[in-house]
Amino acid sequence: MTTDSPTPDTGAELLPIATPARTRAALRTLIRPDRGLALTGLGILVGATVVGLLVQPLLGRIVDIVADGRPAGDLTLPVVLLVAVAVVQGLTTMLGLTRIARLGETVLARLRERFVERALNLPADRLERAGAGDLTARVTGDVARVAEAVRSALPEMARSVLAILLTLGALALLDVRFLLAALLAVPVQLLTARWYVRRALTLYADQRVANGAQQQQLLETIGGAVTVRGHRLEEQHTERSAGRSRKAVDFTMRSVNLVLGFYGRLHIAEYIGLAAVLIAGFWLVRDGAVSIGTATAAALYFHSLFGPVNAALVLLDDAQSAAAGLARLVGVTDLAEQPEPEAGKPEAGKPTAGKPEVGKPEAGKAAPASVPRQRIASSEAAVTVHAVSHAYGPGRPVLHEVSLTLEPGEHVALVGTSGAGKSTLARIVAGVQQPTAGTVTAPGGAGSASASAGEHPVVLVTQEVHVFTGTLAEDLRLARPEATDADLRAALATVHALDWAEALPDGLATVVGEGGHRLDPARAQQLALARLVLADPALAVLDEATAEAGSAGARVLERSAEAALDGRTALVVAHRLTQAVAADRVVVLEAGRVVESGPHDELRDADGPYAALWRAWSGSRTAAPHP
């Protein structure tokens, strides 16, 4: 279960924060695979603490020997035992803390992997509503805070709690009245802890939100620096950044004052407890109930509690901060988890394939003259979109009950003006984004009700292609890790990229990406198309995948894309209408609705929206002025 994050003055709908109960449940799930390591480490620390508790009685024994005026030789055994205790305690403590630290690092790595996996699967519209700053703050600040707690606070907290419990037990063994005297400090300590916890969790959560808003403002200002300068908005953006920075600093100073008040109350508890133990020792020694050495051991026991008690209470600061960060991380992992319908079964209460859709010939009418490529032998539709609607927030509809079918092996081009909803529909068909309403039956698509035999049922290629740092071969093998060099060369050859790839300084072993050999937009896109060929999906979705190449490389990329799509069902968001000409069918979107569907020739000759687009596009190509 998660709750909505406090919304800062950015207007963003921040990603949710998990409830304390859900956070604890997630933590137990993370630790469960390493229960054995946790129990072993805890057992070793218990042994180390028990051995360490022998120090105070041995020192008390030395006090009694001196007070009784015994020979100096009687001190030999207690001193030797003190040295042995120090060595054994040091070794066992090191071993126990090592195991606890290993447990912490393992759990932290598992948390990071799960967070990254879930974050990469977040719906695009959800991220847009939250803003990049919120997710960035969680990836950086919250992960760092949890990591710091795991590496330092967790081992120290485990050791401190054990020391407190076992030391109190040792006090009771000396004389239960020493324990009762020491417990006089507990009410003050508990009230202090309660006072702190009730304020800290909310304060640290608000501080994280303020830091996220600050990062969001900085990202927006830096990312849009050209626009900011062009519209002379420097002062406004500077004031906004300063305002959000002041808010973040205010929360930081409030947390500092909270910690100072926390320490002051702890010192009062220490004074009360130590005074009570010394007074109890005075009365017990005077009455002959205990020796001076025993009273000394009791005072030393309580004094030794200063460190672990203060450490445990002070670590509440790190624990509360880490708990706030963990709740924000778990909130993201929970948000990204989407229930998967069983293969072959439709979602409850929702329509599935076989319903009427726009773009199919009506009963009694002839099918279009253009016959789709029959590359996939199947009697079922490869993709069925039924009554899909989508909005990026209240009052911001993008798609309105769109229905569409792609037959096996068919290439369909989506065309329309900017903002018509083409990219949104493409992402929904690819399963990257969930629709607000309606269903998609596709190999791995949103609301999929059909199983796919391939490991990569759907691959989406957009105009924003990232070249990962590493060798060209490693970049290609992201799509198929077991691919041989021959497979890589074949994929590159398919998209007409083998010549330039082999001409690189080290061929397939050339380092590309950040700090490596720079690939221009056209070659980067060919690399993405080669990955598509290696993945060999049943359905390929191209979202303006040739747009970044510019006019010079457009034809080359179109040839590459056509070769990569050969033999598979494809949905292509057409950046240039030449892609629509090559498609089996053209679907025209206007204001989030399908207004036309059919072969290029048929739609071009009709007096409809596509004909108008074609005239405008072809006219702009032929009407260029001559020098």
Coordinates of C-alpha atoms in Angstrom, one line a residue, residues 148-620:
E148 CA 24.7 4.9 4.3
A149 CA 22.4 3.5 6.9
V150 CA 23.0 -0.1 5.7
R151 CA 26.8 0.3 5.8
S152 CA 27.1 2.1 9.1
A153 CA 23.8 2.3 11.1
L154 CA 22.7 -1.3 10.7
P155 CA 25.9 -3.0 12.1
E156 CA 26.2 -0.4 14.9
M157 CA 22.5 -0.6 15.8
A158 CA 22.7 -4.4 16.0
R159 CA 25.7 -4.3 18.3
S160 CA 24.3 -1.5 20.5
V161 CA 20.9 -3.2 21.1
L162 CA 22.6 -6.4 22.0
A163 CA 25.0 -4.6 24.4
I164 CA 22.1 -2.8 26.1
L165 CA 20.0 -5.9 26.7
L166 CA 22.9 -8.1 27.9
T167 CA 24.3 -5.3 30.1
L168 CA 21.0 -4.8 31.8
G169 CA 20.9 -8.6 32.4
A170 CA 24.4 -8.4 33.9
L171 CA 23.3 -5.6 36.3
A172 CA 20.4 -7.8 37.5
L173 CA 22.9 -10.7 38.2
L174 CA 25.0 -8.4 40.3
D175 CA 22.0 -7.2 42.3
V176 CA 18.5 -6.5 41.0
R177 CA 18.5 -3.2 42.8
F178 CA 21.3 -1.9 40.5
L179 CA 19.0 -2.8 37.6
L180 CA 16.1 -0.9 39.1
A181 CA 18.3 2.2 39.7
A182 CA 19.5 2.1 36.1
L183 CA 16.0 1.8 34.8
L184 CA 15.2 5.3 36.2
A185 CA 16.8 6.7 33.1
V186 CA 14.6 4.7 30.8
P187 CA 11.4 6.9 31.0
V188 CA 13.4 10.0 30.0
Q189 CA 15.0 8.0 27.2
L190 CA 11.7 6.6 25.9
L191 CA 10.0 10.0 26.0
T192 CA 13.0 11.5 24.2
A193 CA 12.8 8.8 21.5
R194 CA 9.1 9.2 21.1
W195 CA 9.4 13.0 20.9
Y196 CA 12.0 12.6 18.3
V197 CA 10.4 9.9 16.1
R198 CA 7.1 11.7 16.0
R199 CA 8.7 14.8 14.5
A200 CA 11.6 13.2 12.5
L201 CA 9.7 11.0 10.0
T202 CA 7.4 13.8 8.8
L203 CA 10.3 16.3 8.8
Y204 CA 12.6 14.1 6.8
A205 CA 9.9 13.1 4.3
D206 CA 9.1 16.8 3.7
Q207 CA 12.8 17.5 3.4
R208 CA 13.1 14.9 0.6
V209 CA 10.1 16.4 -1.2
A210 CA 11.7 19.9 -0.9
N211 CA 15.0 18.6 -2.3
G212 CA 13.1 16.9 -5.2
A213 CA 11.3 20.2 -6.0
Q214 CA 14.7 22.0 -5.9
Q215 CA 16.2 19.5 -8.3
Q216 CA 13.2 19.7 -10.6
Q217 CA 13.5 23.5 -10.8
L218 CA 17.2 23.3 -11.5
L219 CA 16.7 20.7 -14.2
E220 CA 13.9 22.7 -15.9
T221 CA 16.0 25.9 -15.7
I222 CA 19.2 24.3 -17.0
G223 CA 17.4 22.2 -19.6
G224 CA 15.5 25.2 -21.0
A225 CA 18.3 27.7 -20.6
V226 CA 18.1 28.8 -24.2
T227 CA 14.3 29.5 -23.9
V228 CA 14.8 31.2 -20.6
R229 CA 17.4 33.6 -22.0
G230 CA 15.4 34.1 -25.2
H231 CA 12.3 35.3 -23.2
R232 CA 14.3 37.2 -20.7
L233 CA 13.1 35.0 -17.8
E234 CA 16.4 34.8 -16.0
E235 CA 15.3 36.7 -12.9
Q236 CA 12.0 34.8 -12.6
H237 CA 13.8 31.4 -12.8
T238 CA 16.6 32.6 -10.4
E239 CA 13.9 33.6 -7.9
R240 CA 12.1 30.3 -8.2
S241 CA 15.3 28.4 -7.7
A242 CA 16.3 30.6 -4.8
G243 CA 12.8 30.1 -3.2
R244 CA 12.9 26.4 -3.5
S245 CA 16.5 26.4 -2.2
R246 CA 15.4 28.5 0.8
K247 CA 12.7 26.0 1.5
A248 CA 15.1 23.1 1.4
V249 CA 17.5 24.9 3.7
D250 CA 14.7 25.7 6.1
F251 CA 13.9 22.0 6.4
T252 CA 17.6 21.3 7.0
M253 CA 17.9 23.8 9.8
R254 CA 14.7 22.4 11.4
S255 CA 16.3 18.9 11.4
V256 CA 19.4 20.3 13.0
N257 CA 17.4 21.9 15.8
L258 CA 15.6 18.7 16.3
V259 CA 18.8 16.7 16.7
L260 CA 20.2 19.3 19.2
G261 CA 17.1 18.9 21.3
F262 CA 17.4 15.2 21.1
Y263 CA 21.0 15.2 22.4
G264 CA 20.1 17.6 25.3
R265 CA 17.4 15.3 26.6
L266 CA 19.7 12.2 26.4
H267 CA 22.3 13.9 28.6
I268 CA 19.6 14.4 31.3
A269 CA 18.8 10.7 31.2
E270 CA 22.4 9.8 31.6
Y271 CA 22.8 12.0 34.7
I272 CA 19.7 10.5 36.3
G273 CA 20.7 6.9 35.7
L274 CA 24.3 7.2 36.8
A275 CA 23.4 9.2 40.0
A276 CA 20.8 6.5 40.8
V277 CA 23.3 3.6 40.4
L278 CA 26.0 5.4 42.5
I279 CA 23.5 6.1 45.3
A280 CA 22.3 2.5 45.2
G281 CA 25.9 1.3 45.4
F282 CA 26.6 3.5 48.4
W283 CA 23.7 2.1 50.3
L284 CA 24.3 -1.5 49.4
V285 CA 28.0 -1.3 50.3
R286 CA 27.2 0.4 53.6
D287 CA 24.7 -2.3 54.5
G288 CA 27.2 -5.0 53.5
A289 CA 25.0 -6.4 50.7
V290 CA 27.7 -6.1 48.1
S291 CA 31.4 -5.4 48.0
I292 CA 33.1 -2.2 46.8
G293 CA 34.2 -4.2 43.7
T294 CA 30.6 -5.2 42.9
A295 CA 29.4 -1.6 43.2
T296 CA 32.2 -0.5 41.0
A297 CA 31.3 -3.2 38.4
A298 CA 27.7 -1.9 38.5
A299 CA 28.7 1.7 38.0
L300 CA 31.0 0.6 35.2
Y301 CA 28.2 -1.4 33.6
F302 CA 25.9 1.6 33.6
H303 CA 28.7 3.9 32.3
S304 CA 29.3 1.4 29.5
L305 CA 25.7 1.8 28.5
F306 CA 26.3 5.4 27.6
G307 CA 27.8 4.4 24.3
P308 CA 25.3 1.9 23.1
V309 CA 22.2 3.7 24.4
N310 CA 23.3 7.0 22.9
A311 CA 24.3 5.2 19.7
A312 CA 21.0 3.4 19.4
L313 CA 19.0 6.6 20.1
V314 CA 21.2 8.7 17.9
L315 CA 21.0 6.1 15.1
L316 CA 17.3 6.8 15.2
D317 CA 18.3 9.9 13.2
D318 CA 19.8 7.8 10.5
A319 CA 17.1 5.1 10.8
Q320 CA 14.3 7.7 10.4
S321 CA 16.0 9.3 7.5
A322 CA 16.7 5.9 5.9
A323 CA 13.1 4.8 6.6
A324 CA 11.8 7.9 4.8
G325 CA 14.1 7.2 1.8
L326 CA 13.2 3.5 1.8
A327 CA 9.5 4.4 1.8
R328 CA 10.0 6.6 -1.2
L329 CA 11.9 3.8 -3.0
V330 CA 9.3 1.1 -2.2
G331 CA 6.6 3.6 -3.3
V332 CA 8.1 3.5 -6.8
T333 CA 8.5 -0.3 -6.9
D334 CA 4.9 -0.8 -5.9
L335 CA 3.7 1.8 -8.4
A336 CA 5.4 0.1 -11.3
E337 CA 4.1 -3.4 -10.6
Q338 CA 1.3 -4.2 -13.0
P339 CA -0.8 -7.4 -12.8
E340 CA -0.3 -9.6 -15.7
P341 CA -3.3 -11.4 -17.2
E342 CA -2.9 -15.1 -17.7
A343 CA -2.0 -16.1 -21.2
G344 CA -5.0 -16.9 -23.3
K345 CA -7.5 -15.3 -20.9
P346 CA -9.0 -11.9 -21.3
E347 CA -9.0 -9.3 -18.5
A348 CA -12.1 -9.5 -16.4
G349 CA -14.9 -7.3 -17.6
K350 CA -13.0 -6.1 -20.7
P351 CA -13.5 -6.9 -24.4
T352 CA -10.9 -8.8 -26.3
A353 CA -10.0 -9.6 -29.9
G354 CA -12.8 -10.2 -32.4
K355 CA -14.7 -6.9 -31.8
P356 CA -15.3 -4.5 -34.7
E357 CA -12.6 -1.9 -35.3
V358 CA -12.0 1.0 -37.6
G359 CA -10.0 0.2 -40.7
K360 CA -11.6 -3.1 -41.5
P361 CA -13.8 -3.5 -44.5
E362 CA -17.5 -3.5 -43.6
A363 CA -19.6 -6.6 -44.2
G364 CA -20.6 -7.0 -47.9
K365 CA -17.8 -4.7 -49.1
A366 CA -14.7 -5.8 -50.9
A367 CA -11.4 -5.7 -49.2
P368 CA -8.8 -3.1 -50.3
A369 CA -7.0 -3.9 -53.5
S370 CA -3.6 -3.9 -51.7
V371 CA -2.9 -7.2 -50.1
P372 CA -0.8 -7.2 -47.0
R373 CA 2.4 -9.1 -47.0
Q374 CA 1.6 -12.7 -45.9
R375 CA 4.8 -13.4 -43.9
I376 CA 3.3 -14.9 -40.8
A377 CA 0.9 -17.9 -41.1
S378 CA -1.8 -17.3 -38.6
S379 CA -5.6 -17.2 -38.6
E380 CA -5.7 -14.7 -35.7
A381 CA -4.9 -11.0 -35.7
A382 CA -1.4 -10.1 -34.6
V383 CA -2.7 -6.9 -32.9
T384 CA -6.2 -5.8 -31.9
V385 CA -6.8 -2.4 -30.3
H386 CA -10.3 -2.1 -29.0
A387 CA -11.8 1.2 -27.8
V388 CA -8.5 2.5 -26.4
S389 CA -8.7 5.9 -24.8
H390 CA -5.9 7.7 -23.0
A391 CA -5.4 10.9 -21.1
Y392 CA -2.3 12.4 -19.5
G393 CA -4.4 13.8 -16.6
P394 CA -7.9 15.1 -16.0
G395 CA -9.1 17.2 -18.9
R396 CA -6.2 16.2 -21.2
P397 CA -7.5 13.4 -23.4
V398 CA -5.1 12.2 -26.2
L399 CA -6.9 9.2 -27.6
H400 CA -10.7 8.6 -27.9
E401 CA -11.9 5.0 -28.3
V402 CA -9.4 4.1 -31.0
S403 CA -10.0 0.6 -32.5
L404 CA -7.6 -0.9 -35.0
T405 CA -6.4 -4.3 -36.2
L406 CA -3.0 -5.3 -37.6
E407 CA -3.1 -8.5 -39.5
P408 CA -0.2 -10.9 -39.3
G409 CA 2.7 -9.6 -41.4
E410 CA 0.9 -6.3 -42.2
H411 CA 2.8 -3.0 -42.1
V412 CA 0.6 -0.2 -41.0
A413 CA 1.7 3.5 -41.1
L414 CA 0.2 6.0 -38.5
V415 CA 0.0 9.5 -39.9
G416 CA -1.4 12.7 -38.7
T417 CA -0.6 16.2 -37.5
S418 CA 1.6 16.9 -34.4
G419 CA -0.4 16.1 -31.3
A420 CA -2.8 13.7 -33.0
G421 CA -1.8 10.9 -30.5
K422 CA 0.4 8.8 -32.8
S423 CA 3.2 8.3 -30.4
T424 CA 0.9 7.6 -27.5
L425 CA -0.9 4.9 -29.5
A426 CA 2.4 3.4 -30.5
R427 CA 3.6 3.2 -26.9
I428 CA 0.4 1.6 -25.8
V429 CA 0.6 -1.0 -28.6
A430 CA 4.2 -1.7 -27.6
G431 CA 3.1 -2.2 -24.0
V432 CA 5.3 0.7 -22.7
Q433 CA 2.3 2.7 -21.6
Q434 CA -1.0 1.5 -20.2
P435 CA -4.2 2.9 -21.7
T436 CA -6.7 4.8 -19.6
A437 CA -9.5 2.6 -21.0
G438 CA -9.9 -0.1 -23.6
T439 CA -7.8 -3.2 -24.4
V440 CA -4.9 -4.2 -26.6
T441 CA -4.4 -7.8 -27.6
A442 CA -0.8 -8.1 -28.9
P443 CA 2.3 -10.1 -28.3
G444 CA 3.4 -8.6 -25.0
G445 CA 1.3 -5.4 -25.5
A446 CA -0.8 -3.5 -22.9
G447 CA -3.6 -5.7 -21.6
S448 CA -2.2 -8.5 -23.7
A449 CA -4.5 -11.6 -23.8
S450 CA -2.4 -13.6 -26.2
A451 CA 0.8 -15.5 -25.5
S452 CA 3.9 -15.1 -27.6
A453 CA 6.5 -17.7 -28.4
G454 CA 9.3 -15.3 -28.7
E455 CA 11.5 -13.9 -26.0
H456 CA 11.0 -10.4 -27.4
P457 CA 7.4 -10.3 -28.6
V458 CA 7.4 -6.6 -29.1
V459 CA 10.3 -4.1 -29.8
L460 CA 9.8 -0.3 -29.8
V461 CA 12.3 1.9 -31.6
T462 CA 11.9 5.6 -31.2
Q463 CA 13.7 8.6 -32.7
E464 CA 15.5 9.1 -29.4
V465 CA 18.1 6.3 -29.6
H466 CA 20.8 5.8 -26.9
V467 CA 24.2 4.4 -27.7
F468 CA 25.4 2.6 -24.6
T469 CA 29.0 2.9 -23.5
G470 CA 31.0 -0.2 -24.5
T471 CA 32.1 -2.0 -27.6
L472 CA 29.8 -2.0 -30.7
A473 CA 29.4 -5.8 -30.2
E474 CA 28.3 -5.3 -26.6
D475 CA 25.8 -2.7 -27.6
L476 CA 24.3 -5.0 -30.2
R477 CA 24.2 -8.0 -27.8
L478 CA 21.9 -6.1 -25.5
A479 CA 19.1 -7.4 -27.8
R480 CA 20.5 -11.0 -27.8
P481 CA 23.3 -11.8 -25.3
E482 CA 24.1 -15.2 -26.9
A483 CA 24.5 -13.8 -30.4
T484 CA 27.8 -14.7 -32.2
D485 CA 29.9 -12.3 -34.2
A486 CA 28.4 -13.8 -37.3
D487 CA 24.9 -13.0 -36.0
L488 CA 26.0 -9.4 -35.3
R489 CA 27.4 -9.0 -38.8
A490 CA 24.3 -10.4 -40.4
A491 CA 22.1 -8.0 -38.4
L492 CA 24.3 -5.1 -39.4
A493 CA 24.2 -6.2 -43.0
T494 CA 20.4 -6.5 -43.0
V495 CA 20.1 -2.8 -42.1
H496 CA 23.0 -1.8 -44.5
A497 CA 25.3 -0.8 -41.7
L498 CA 28.0 -3.5 -42.0
D499 CA 30.4 -1.5 -44.2
W500 CA 30.7 1.5 -41.8
A501 CA 30.8 -0.9 -38.8
E502 CA 33.8 -2.8 -40.1
A503 CA 35.5 0.4 -41.1
L504 CA 35.6 1.6 -37.5
P505 CA 39.1 1.6 -35.9
D506 CA 38.6 -1.8 -34.2
G507 CA 35.5 -3.0 -36.0
L508 CA 33.0 -4.6 -33.7
A509 CA 35.4 -4.2 -30.8
T510 CA 35.4 -0.4 -31.2
V511 CA 34.2 1.4 -28.0
V512 CA 31.2 3.6 -28.7
G513 CA 29.0 5.8 -26.6
E514 CA 30.1 8.2 -23.9
G515 CA 33.9 8.7 -24.1
G516 CA 34.1 6.4 -27.2
H517 CA 33.8 6.6 -30.9
R518 CA 30.9 9.0 -31.7
L519 CA 28.1 7.7 -33.9
D520 CA 26.1 10.3 -35.9
P521 CA 22.2 10.1 -35.5
A522 CA 21.8 8.0 -38.7
R523 CA 24.3 5.4 -37.6
A524 CA 22.9 5.3 -34.1
Q525 CA 19.5 4.6 -35.5
Q526 CA 20.9 1.9 -37.7
L527 CA 22.4 0.4 -34.6
A528 CA 19.0 0.4 -32.9
L529 CA 17.4 -1.2 -36.0
A530 CA 20.2 -3.9 -36.0
R531 CA 19.2 -4.6 -32.3
L532 CA 15.6 -5.0 -33.5
V533 CA 16.8 -7.6 -36.1
L534 CA 18.7 -9.5 -33.4
A535 CA 15.7 -9.5 -31.0
D536 CA 13.5 -10.8 -33.9
P537 CA 10.2 -9.7 -32.4
A538 CA 6.8 -10.8 -33.7
L539 CA 5.7 -7.1 -33.6
A540 CA 7.9 -4.1 -34.3
V541 CA 6.8 -0.5 -33.4
L542 CA 8.7 2.4 -35.0
D543 CA 7.9 5.8 -33.6
E544 CA 9.4 8.3 -36.1
A545 CA 12.6 6.2 -36.1
T546 CA 14.0 8.0 -39.1
A547 CA 13.3 11.5 -37.9
E548 CA 16.7 12.3 -36.4
A549 CA 18.7 11.5 -39.5
G550 CA 17.8 14.7 -41.4
S551 CA 17.1 14.8 -45.1
A552 CA 20.5 13.5 -46.1
G553 CA 20.2 10.2 -44.2
A554 CA 16.4 9.8 -44.5
R555 CA 16.4 7.5 -47.5
V556 CA 19.2 5.3 -46.1
L557 CA 17.3 4.9 -42.8
E558 CA 14.1 4.2 -44.6
R559 CA 15.8 1.4 -46.5
S560 CA 17.3 0.1 -43.2
A561 CA 13.9 0.2 -41.5
E562 CA 12.2 -1.5 -44.4
A563 CA 14.7 -4.3 -44.2
A564 CA 14.5 -4.6 -40.4
L565 CA 10.7 -4.9 -40.6
D566 CA 10.7 -7.6 -43.3
G567 CA 9.0 -10.7 -42.1
R568 CA 7.2 -9.2 -39.1
T569 CA 4.1 -7.2 -38.2
A570 CA 4.8 -3.6 -37.9
L571 CA 3.2 -0.3 -36.7
V572 CA 5.1 2.7 -38.0
V573 CA 4.6 6.3 -36.9
A574 CA 5.5 7.9 -40.2
H575 CA 7.7 11.0 -40.0
R576 CA 7.8 11.2 -43.8
L577 CA 4.9 10.1 -46.0
T578 CA 7.3 8.0 -48.1
Q579 CA 7.0 5.5 -45.3
A580 CA 3.2 5.6 -45.7
V581 CA 3.6 4.9 -49.4
A582 CA 5.6 1.7 -48.7
A583 CA 3.1 0.5 -46.0
D584 CA 0.3 -2.0 -46.6
R585 CA -2.2 0.3 -45.0
V586 CA -2.3 3.9 -43.8
V587 CA -4.2 4.9 -40.6
V588 CA -4.9 8.6 -40.2
L589 CA -5.3 10.1 -36.7
E590 CA -6.9 13.4 -36.0
A591 CA -7.3 14.7 -32.4
G592 CA -6.9 11.2 -31.0
R593 CA -9.4 9.6 -33.4
V594 CA -9.0 7.3 -36.4
V595 CA -10.6 9.3 -39.3
E596 CA -9.3 7.3 -42.3
S597 CA -7.8 3.9 -42.9
G598 CA -6.8 2.2 -46.2
P599 CA -4.0 1.8 -48.8
H600 CA -2.0 4.8 -49.8
D601 CA -3.3 5.0 -53.4
E602 CA -6.9 4.8 -52.3
L603 CA -6.6 7.5 -49.6
R604 CA -4.5 9.7 -51.9
D605 CA -7.2 9.7 -54.5
A606 CA -10.0 10.4 -52.0
D607 CA -10.8 13.9 -50.9
G608 CA -10.0 13.3 -47.2
P609 CA -7.6 14.2 -44.5
Y610 CA -4.8 12.0 -45.9
A611 CA -5.2 13.5 -49.4
A612 CA -4.7 17.0 -47.8
L613 CA -1.6 15.8 -45.9
W614 CA -0.2 14.3 -49.1
R615 CA -0.8 17.4 -51.2
A616 CA 0.8 19.6 -48.5
W617 CA 3.8 17.3 -48.1
S618 CA 4.4 16.6 -51.8
G619 CA 3.8 20.3 -52.6
S620 CA 6.5 21.3 -50.1

